[in-house]
Short mmCIF file of C-alpha atoms and ligand atoms in Angstrom, two decimals:
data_model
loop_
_atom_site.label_atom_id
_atom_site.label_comp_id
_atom_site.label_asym_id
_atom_site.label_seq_id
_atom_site.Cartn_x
_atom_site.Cartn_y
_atom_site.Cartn_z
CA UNK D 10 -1.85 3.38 17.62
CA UNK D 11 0.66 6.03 16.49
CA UNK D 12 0.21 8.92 15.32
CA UNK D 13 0.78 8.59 11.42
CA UNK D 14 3.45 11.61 9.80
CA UNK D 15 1.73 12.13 6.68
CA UNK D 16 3.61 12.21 3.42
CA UNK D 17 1.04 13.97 1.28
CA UNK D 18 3.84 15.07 -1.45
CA UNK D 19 4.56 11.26 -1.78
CA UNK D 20 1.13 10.13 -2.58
CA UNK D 21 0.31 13.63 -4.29
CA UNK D 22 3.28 12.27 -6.98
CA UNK D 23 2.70 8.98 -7.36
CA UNK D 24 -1.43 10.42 -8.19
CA UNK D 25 -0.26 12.14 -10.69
CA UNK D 26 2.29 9.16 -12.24
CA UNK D 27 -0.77 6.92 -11.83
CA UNK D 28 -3.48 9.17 -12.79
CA UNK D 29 -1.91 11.93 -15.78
CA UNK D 30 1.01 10.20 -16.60
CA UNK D 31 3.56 11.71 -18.65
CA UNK D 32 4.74 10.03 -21.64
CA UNK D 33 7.46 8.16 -19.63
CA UNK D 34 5.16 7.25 -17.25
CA UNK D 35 2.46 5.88 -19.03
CA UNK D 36 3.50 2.41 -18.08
CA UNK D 37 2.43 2.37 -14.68
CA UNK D 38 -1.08 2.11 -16.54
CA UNK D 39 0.32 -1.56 -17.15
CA UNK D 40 0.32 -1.82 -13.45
CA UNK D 41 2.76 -0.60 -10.29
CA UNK D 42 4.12 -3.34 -8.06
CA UNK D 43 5.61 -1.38 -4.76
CA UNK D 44 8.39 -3.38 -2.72
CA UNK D 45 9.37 -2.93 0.77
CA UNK D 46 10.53 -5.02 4.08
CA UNK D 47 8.17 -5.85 6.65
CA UNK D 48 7.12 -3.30 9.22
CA UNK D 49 8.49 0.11 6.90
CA UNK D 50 5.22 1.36 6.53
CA UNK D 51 3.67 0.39 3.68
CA UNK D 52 -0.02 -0.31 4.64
CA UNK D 53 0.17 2.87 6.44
CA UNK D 54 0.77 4.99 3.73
CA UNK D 55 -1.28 3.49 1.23
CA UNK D 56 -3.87 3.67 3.37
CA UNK D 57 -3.75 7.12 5.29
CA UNK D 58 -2.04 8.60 1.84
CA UNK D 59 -2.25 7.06 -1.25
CA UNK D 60 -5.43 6.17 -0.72
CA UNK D 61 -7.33 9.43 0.01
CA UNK D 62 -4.69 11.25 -2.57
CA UNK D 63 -6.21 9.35 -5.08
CA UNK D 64 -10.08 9.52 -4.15
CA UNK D 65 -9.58 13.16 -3.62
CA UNK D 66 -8.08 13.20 -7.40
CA UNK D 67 -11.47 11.59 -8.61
CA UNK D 68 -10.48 7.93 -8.55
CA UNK D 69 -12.40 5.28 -7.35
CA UNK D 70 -10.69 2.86 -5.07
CA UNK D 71 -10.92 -0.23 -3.84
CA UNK D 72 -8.36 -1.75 -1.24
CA UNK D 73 -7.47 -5.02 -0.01
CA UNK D 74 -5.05 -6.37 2.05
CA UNK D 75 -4.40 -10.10 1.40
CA UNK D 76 -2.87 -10.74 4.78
CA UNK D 77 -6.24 -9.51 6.51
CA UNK D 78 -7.69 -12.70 6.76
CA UNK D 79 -4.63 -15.69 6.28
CA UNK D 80 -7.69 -18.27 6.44
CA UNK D 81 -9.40 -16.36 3.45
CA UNK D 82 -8.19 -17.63 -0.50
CA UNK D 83 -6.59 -14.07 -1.76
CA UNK D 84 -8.97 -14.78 -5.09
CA UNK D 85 -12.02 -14.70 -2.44
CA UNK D 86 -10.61 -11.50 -0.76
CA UNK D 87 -10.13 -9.61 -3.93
CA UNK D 88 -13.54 -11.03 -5.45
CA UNK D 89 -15.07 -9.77 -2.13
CA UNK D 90 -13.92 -6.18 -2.31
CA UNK D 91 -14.61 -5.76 -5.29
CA UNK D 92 -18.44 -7.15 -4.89
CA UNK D 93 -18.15 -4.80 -1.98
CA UNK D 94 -17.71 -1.78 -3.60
CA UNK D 95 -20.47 -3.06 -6.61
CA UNK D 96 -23.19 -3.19 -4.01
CA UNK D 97 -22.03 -0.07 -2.16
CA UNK D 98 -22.53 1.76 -6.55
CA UNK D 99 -25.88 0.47 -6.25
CA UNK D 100 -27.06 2.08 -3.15
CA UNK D 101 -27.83 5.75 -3.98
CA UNK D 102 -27.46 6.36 -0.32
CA UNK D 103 -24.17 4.62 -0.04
CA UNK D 104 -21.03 6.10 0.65
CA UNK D 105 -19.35 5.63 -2.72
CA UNK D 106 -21.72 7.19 -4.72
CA UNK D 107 -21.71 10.12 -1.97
CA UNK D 108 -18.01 10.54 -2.38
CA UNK D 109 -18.27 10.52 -6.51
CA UNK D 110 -21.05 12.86 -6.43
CA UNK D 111 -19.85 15.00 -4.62
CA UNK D 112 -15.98 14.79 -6.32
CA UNK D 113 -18.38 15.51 -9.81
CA UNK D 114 -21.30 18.12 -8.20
CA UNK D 115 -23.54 15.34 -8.30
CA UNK D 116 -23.77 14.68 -11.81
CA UNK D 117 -24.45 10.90 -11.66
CA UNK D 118 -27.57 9.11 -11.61
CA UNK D 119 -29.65 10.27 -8.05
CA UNK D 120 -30.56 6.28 -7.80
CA UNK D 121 -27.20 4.59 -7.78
CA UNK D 122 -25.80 2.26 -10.58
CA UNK D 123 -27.54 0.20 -12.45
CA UNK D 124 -25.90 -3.39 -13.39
CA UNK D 125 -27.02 -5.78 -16.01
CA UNK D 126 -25.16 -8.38 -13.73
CA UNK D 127 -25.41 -10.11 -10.28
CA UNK D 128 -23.33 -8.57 -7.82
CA UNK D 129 -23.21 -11.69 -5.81
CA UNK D 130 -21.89 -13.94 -8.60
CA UNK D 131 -19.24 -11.46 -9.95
CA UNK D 132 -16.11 -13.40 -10.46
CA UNK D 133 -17.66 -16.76 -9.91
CA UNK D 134 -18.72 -19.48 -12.11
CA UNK D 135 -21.88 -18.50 -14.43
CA UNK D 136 -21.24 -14.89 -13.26
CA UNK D 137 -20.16 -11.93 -15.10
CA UNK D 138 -16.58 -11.77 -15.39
CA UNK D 139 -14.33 -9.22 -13.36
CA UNK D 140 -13.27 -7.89 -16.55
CA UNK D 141 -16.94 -7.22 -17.14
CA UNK D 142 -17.99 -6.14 -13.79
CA UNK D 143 -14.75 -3.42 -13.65
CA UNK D 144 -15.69 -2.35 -16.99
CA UNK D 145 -19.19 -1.27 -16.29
CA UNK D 146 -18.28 0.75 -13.10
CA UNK D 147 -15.69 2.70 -15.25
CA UNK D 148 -18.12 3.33 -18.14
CA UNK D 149 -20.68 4.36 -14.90
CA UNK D 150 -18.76 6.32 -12.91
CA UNK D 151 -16.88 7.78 -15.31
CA UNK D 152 -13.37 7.96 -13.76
CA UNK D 153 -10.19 6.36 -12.87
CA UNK D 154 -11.06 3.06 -11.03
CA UNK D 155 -7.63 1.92 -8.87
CA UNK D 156 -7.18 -1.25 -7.57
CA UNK D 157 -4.72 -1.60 -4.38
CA UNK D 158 -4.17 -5.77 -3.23
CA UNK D 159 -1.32 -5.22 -0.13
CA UNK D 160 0.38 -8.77 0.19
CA UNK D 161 0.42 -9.41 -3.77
CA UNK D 162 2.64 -12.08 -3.42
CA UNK D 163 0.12 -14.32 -1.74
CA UNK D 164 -2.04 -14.50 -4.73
CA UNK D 165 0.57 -16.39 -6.65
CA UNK D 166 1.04 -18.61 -4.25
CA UNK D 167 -2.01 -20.95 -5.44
CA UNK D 168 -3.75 -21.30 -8.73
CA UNK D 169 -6.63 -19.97 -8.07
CA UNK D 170 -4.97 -16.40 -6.92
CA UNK D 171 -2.80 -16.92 -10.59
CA UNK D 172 -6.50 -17.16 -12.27
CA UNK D 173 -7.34 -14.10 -10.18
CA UNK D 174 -4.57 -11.58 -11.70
CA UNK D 175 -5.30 -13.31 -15.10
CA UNK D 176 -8.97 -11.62 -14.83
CA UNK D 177 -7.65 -8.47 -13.69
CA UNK D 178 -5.17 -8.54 -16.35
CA UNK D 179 -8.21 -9.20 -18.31
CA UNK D 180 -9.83 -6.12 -17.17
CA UNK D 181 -7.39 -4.12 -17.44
CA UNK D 182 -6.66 -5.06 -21.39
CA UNK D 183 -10.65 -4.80 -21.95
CA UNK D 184 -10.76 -1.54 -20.54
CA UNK D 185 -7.65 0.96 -21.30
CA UNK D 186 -6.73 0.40 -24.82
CA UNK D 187 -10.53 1.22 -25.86
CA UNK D 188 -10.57 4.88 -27.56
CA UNK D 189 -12.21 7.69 -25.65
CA UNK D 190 -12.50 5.03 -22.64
CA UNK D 191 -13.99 7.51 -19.59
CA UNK D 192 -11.49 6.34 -17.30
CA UNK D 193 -8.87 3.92 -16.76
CA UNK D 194 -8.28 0.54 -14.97
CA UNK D 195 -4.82 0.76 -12.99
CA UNK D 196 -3.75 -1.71 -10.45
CA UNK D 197 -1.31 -1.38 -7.70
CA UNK D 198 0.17 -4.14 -5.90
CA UNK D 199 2.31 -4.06 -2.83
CA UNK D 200 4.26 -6.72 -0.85
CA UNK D 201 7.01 -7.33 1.39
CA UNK D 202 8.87 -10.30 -0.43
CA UNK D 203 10.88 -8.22 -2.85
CA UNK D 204 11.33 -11.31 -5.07
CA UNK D 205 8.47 -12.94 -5.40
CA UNK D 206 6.82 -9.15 -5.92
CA UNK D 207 9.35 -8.22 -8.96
CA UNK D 208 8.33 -11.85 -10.13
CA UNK D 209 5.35 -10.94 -10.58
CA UNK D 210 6.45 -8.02 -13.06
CA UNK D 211 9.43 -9.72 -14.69
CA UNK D 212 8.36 -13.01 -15.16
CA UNK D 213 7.12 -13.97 -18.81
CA UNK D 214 4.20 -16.37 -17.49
CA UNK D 215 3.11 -13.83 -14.93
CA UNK D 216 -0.32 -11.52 -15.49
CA UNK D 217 1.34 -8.28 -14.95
CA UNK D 218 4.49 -9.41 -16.87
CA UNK D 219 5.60 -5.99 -18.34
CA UNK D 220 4.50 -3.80 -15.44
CA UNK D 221 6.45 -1.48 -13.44
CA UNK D 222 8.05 -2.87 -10.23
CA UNK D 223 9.79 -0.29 -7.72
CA UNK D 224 10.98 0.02 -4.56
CA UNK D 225 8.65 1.78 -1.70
CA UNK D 226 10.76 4.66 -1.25
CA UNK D 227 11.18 4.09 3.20
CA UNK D 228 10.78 7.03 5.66
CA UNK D 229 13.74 9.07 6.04
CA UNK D 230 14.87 12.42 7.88
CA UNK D 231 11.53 14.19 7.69
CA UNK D 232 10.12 11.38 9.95
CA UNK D 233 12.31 11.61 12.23
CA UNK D 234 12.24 15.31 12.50
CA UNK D 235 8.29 15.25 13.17
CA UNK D 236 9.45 12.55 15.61
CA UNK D 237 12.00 14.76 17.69
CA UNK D 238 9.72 17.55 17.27
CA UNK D 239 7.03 15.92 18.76
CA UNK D 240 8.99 14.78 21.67
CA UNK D 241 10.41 18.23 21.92
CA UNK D 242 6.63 19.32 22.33
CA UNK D 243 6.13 16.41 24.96
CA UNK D 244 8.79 18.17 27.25
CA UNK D 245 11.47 15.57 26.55
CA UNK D 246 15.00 16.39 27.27
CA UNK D 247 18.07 15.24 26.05
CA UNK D 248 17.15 14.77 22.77
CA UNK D 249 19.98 13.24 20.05
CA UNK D 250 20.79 15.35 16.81
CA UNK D 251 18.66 15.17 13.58
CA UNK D 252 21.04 14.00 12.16
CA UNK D 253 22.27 11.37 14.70
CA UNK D 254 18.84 10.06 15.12
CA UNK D 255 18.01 9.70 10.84
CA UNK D 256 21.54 7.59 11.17
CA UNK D 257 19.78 5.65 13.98
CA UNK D 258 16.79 5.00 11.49
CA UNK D 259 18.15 4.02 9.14
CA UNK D 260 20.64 1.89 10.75
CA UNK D 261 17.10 -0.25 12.42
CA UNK D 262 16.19 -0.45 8.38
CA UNK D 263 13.75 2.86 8.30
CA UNK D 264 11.19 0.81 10.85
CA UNK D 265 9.20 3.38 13.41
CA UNK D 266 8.68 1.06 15.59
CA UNK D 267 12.54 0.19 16.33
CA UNK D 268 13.20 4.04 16.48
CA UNK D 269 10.56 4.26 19.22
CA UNK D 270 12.09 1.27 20.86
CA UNK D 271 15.56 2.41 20.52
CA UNK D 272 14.59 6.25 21.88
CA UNK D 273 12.49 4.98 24.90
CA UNK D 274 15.70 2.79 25.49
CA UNK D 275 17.45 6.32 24.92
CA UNK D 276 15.51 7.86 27.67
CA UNK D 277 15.56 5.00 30.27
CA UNK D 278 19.19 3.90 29.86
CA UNK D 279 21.38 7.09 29.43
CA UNK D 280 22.80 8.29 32.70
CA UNK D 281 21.78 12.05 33.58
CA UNK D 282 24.23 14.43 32.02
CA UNK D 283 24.99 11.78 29.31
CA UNK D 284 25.11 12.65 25.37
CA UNK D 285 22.19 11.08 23.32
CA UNK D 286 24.23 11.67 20.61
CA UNK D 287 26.64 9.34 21.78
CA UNK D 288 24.29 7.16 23.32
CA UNK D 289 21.68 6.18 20.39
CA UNK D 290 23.78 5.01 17.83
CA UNK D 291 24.63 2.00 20.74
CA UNK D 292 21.65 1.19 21.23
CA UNK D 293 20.47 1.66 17.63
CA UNK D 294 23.99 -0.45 17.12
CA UNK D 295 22.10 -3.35 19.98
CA UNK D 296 18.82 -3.20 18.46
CA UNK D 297 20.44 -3.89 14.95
CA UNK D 298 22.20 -7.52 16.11
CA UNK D 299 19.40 -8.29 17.99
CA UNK D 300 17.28 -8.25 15.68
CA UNK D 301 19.80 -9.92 13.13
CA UNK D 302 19.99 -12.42 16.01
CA UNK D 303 16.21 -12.68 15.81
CA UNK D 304 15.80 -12.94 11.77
CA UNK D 305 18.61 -15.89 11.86
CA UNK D 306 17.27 -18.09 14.10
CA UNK D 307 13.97 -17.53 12.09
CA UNK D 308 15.61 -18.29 8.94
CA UNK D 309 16.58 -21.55 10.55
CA UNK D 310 14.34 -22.38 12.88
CA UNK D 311 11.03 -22.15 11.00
CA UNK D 312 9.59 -25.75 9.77
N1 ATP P 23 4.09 7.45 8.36
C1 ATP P 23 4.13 6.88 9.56
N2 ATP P 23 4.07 7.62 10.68
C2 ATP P 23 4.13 7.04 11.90
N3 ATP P 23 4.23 5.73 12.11
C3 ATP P 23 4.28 4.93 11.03
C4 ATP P 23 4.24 5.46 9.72
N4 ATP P 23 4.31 4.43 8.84
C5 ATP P 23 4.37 3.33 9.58
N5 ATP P 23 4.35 3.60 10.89
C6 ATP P 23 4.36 2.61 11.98
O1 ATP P 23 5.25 1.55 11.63
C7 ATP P 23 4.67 0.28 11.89
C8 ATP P 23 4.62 -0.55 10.62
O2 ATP P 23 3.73 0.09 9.69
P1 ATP P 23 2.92 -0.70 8.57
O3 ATP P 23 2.10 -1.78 9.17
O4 ATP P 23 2.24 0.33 7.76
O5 ATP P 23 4.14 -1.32 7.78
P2 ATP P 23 4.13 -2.47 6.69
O6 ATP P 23 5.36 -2.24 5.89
O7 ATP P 23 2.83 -2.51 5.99
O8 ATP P 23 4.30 -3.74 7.63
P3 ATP P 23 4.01 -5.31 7.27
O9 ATP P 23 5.29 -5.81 6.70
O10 ATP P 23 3.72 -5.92 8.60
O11 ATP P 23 2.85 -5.34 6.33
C9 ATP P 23 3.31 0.55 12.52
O12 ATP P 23 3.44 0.51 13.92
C10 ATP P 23 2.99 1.95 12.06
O13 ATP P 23 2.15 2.62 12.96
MG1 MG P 24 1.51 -4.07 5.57
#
């Protein structure tokens, strides 16, 4: 595990975009599809920042990660978070309701919410609709309830996740445009397949056709300052430039784990009285076609 460099202005932002948007910003209520390549850190900040930005905002949130479980339908996943968090409303005890009530000084009902539906059958055949189901917790809870899949892309990759964003385009259509609504329905999807992710927002026959798409804005100097800092702090020597080392990043595509590889390299491979800031950007320069090597013989190898 390693130890996570918060960007709490980041998530603090996109809160507010999501949350009180400004007039030009209102569209992200249409939905926000996030892009970014694999291993960039984009679970990691929606979950250690995004995520608790937005609770601590008075949002409810639910979170699912379609690549958790590959042998799991994405439409099951989703269904099951969401059922999840229904369940968890009821319980009076549970720690939803202890989070809202205490974000609102306990204002809502003592004995959990109450739902004219099954929980178990939300989603599912003879069930109440998600579009239903959402729409109760939001009239309930009275707040912003904000729906994060990671791994969007998968659901389009069968009909039964298409179906799935068709409901939650459902619920979100049922739920926003009504006047004086107590709170709003906004999903956010991430992925690492920039295409098939901006597909899902450009694309006529799509659910969130319409919605915003952007790119997840990648780690940059002020990682790699708390980086060198923290080594610093560990007693390491030698230690390249800032800005030697944000070249280095971003040169191994803003990954932490490649800097970390390419700096313990740094450390074991530079002769005693050499200069790291000559050093790094060869390895860094290594690590690069190496991995190129790597993603080739992927893209050609893989049945
Ligand atoms: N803010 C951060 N501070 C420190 N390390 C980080 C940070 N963000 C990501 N990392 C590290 O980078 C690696 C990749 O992070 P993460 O899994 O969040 O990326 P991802 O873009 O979601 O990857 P994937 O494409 O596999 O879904 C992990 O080892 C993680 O610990
Ligand atoms: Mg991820």
């Amino acid at each position: 595990m390693h130890t996570i460099f918060h960007r709490t202005k980041l998530a603090q932002e996109m809160t507010r975009q999501l949350l009180q948007p400004g007039v030009l910003d209102e569209g992200l209520r249409s939905g926000l599809f996030i892009s970014g390549l694999r291993r960039t850190g984009k679970t990691t900040f929606l979950q250690a920042d995004l995520v608790p930005a937005l609770e601590g905002a008075g949002a409810l949130v639910i979170y699912v990660d379609l690549w958790s479980n590959t042998q799991t339908h994405p439409a099951t996943l989703v269904r099951g978070a969401i059922r999840r968090t229904l369940a968890e409303l009821q319980s009076p005890a549970g720690a939803v309701v202890q989070k809202l009530q205490k974000l609102r000084n306990a204002e809502l009902a003592v004995a959990g919410f109450k739902f004219g539906f099954k929980v178990e059958s939300v989603g599912a055949e003879g069930g109440a609709t998600l579009a239903e189901a959402l729409t109760e917790v939001v009239d309930q809870a009275k707040c912003d309830l904000v729906l994060i899949v990671d791994e969007v892309q998968q659901a389009i990759t069968s009909e039964e996740g298409k179906q799935m964003l068709l409901a939650l385009k459902a619920a979100r259509d049922g739920i926003n445009p009504r006047p004086g609504t107590p709170g709003h329905f906004i999903f956010v999807g991430t992925g690492s397949h920039r295409a098939l992710v901006s597909e899902l927002t450009a694309r006529r026959n799509q659910a969130f056709a319409g919605a915003t798409s952007i790119p997840y804005p990648v780690l940059d100097a002020d990682y790699v300052r708390y980086l060198l800092e923290r080594l610093r702090a560990e007693g390491a020597a030698a230690l390249p430039s800032l800005e030697v080392a944000t070249q280095a990043f971003r040169m191994l595509g803003a990954r932490p784990e490649e800097m970390l590889r390419a700096l313990r390299e740094l450390r074991s491979l530079m002769p005693p009285g050499g200069d790291p800031d000559q050093f790094l950007p060869v390895i860094a320069g290594t690590l690069r076609s190496t991995a190129a090597d790597v993603g080739l013989r992927n893209h050609f190898f893989t049945p």
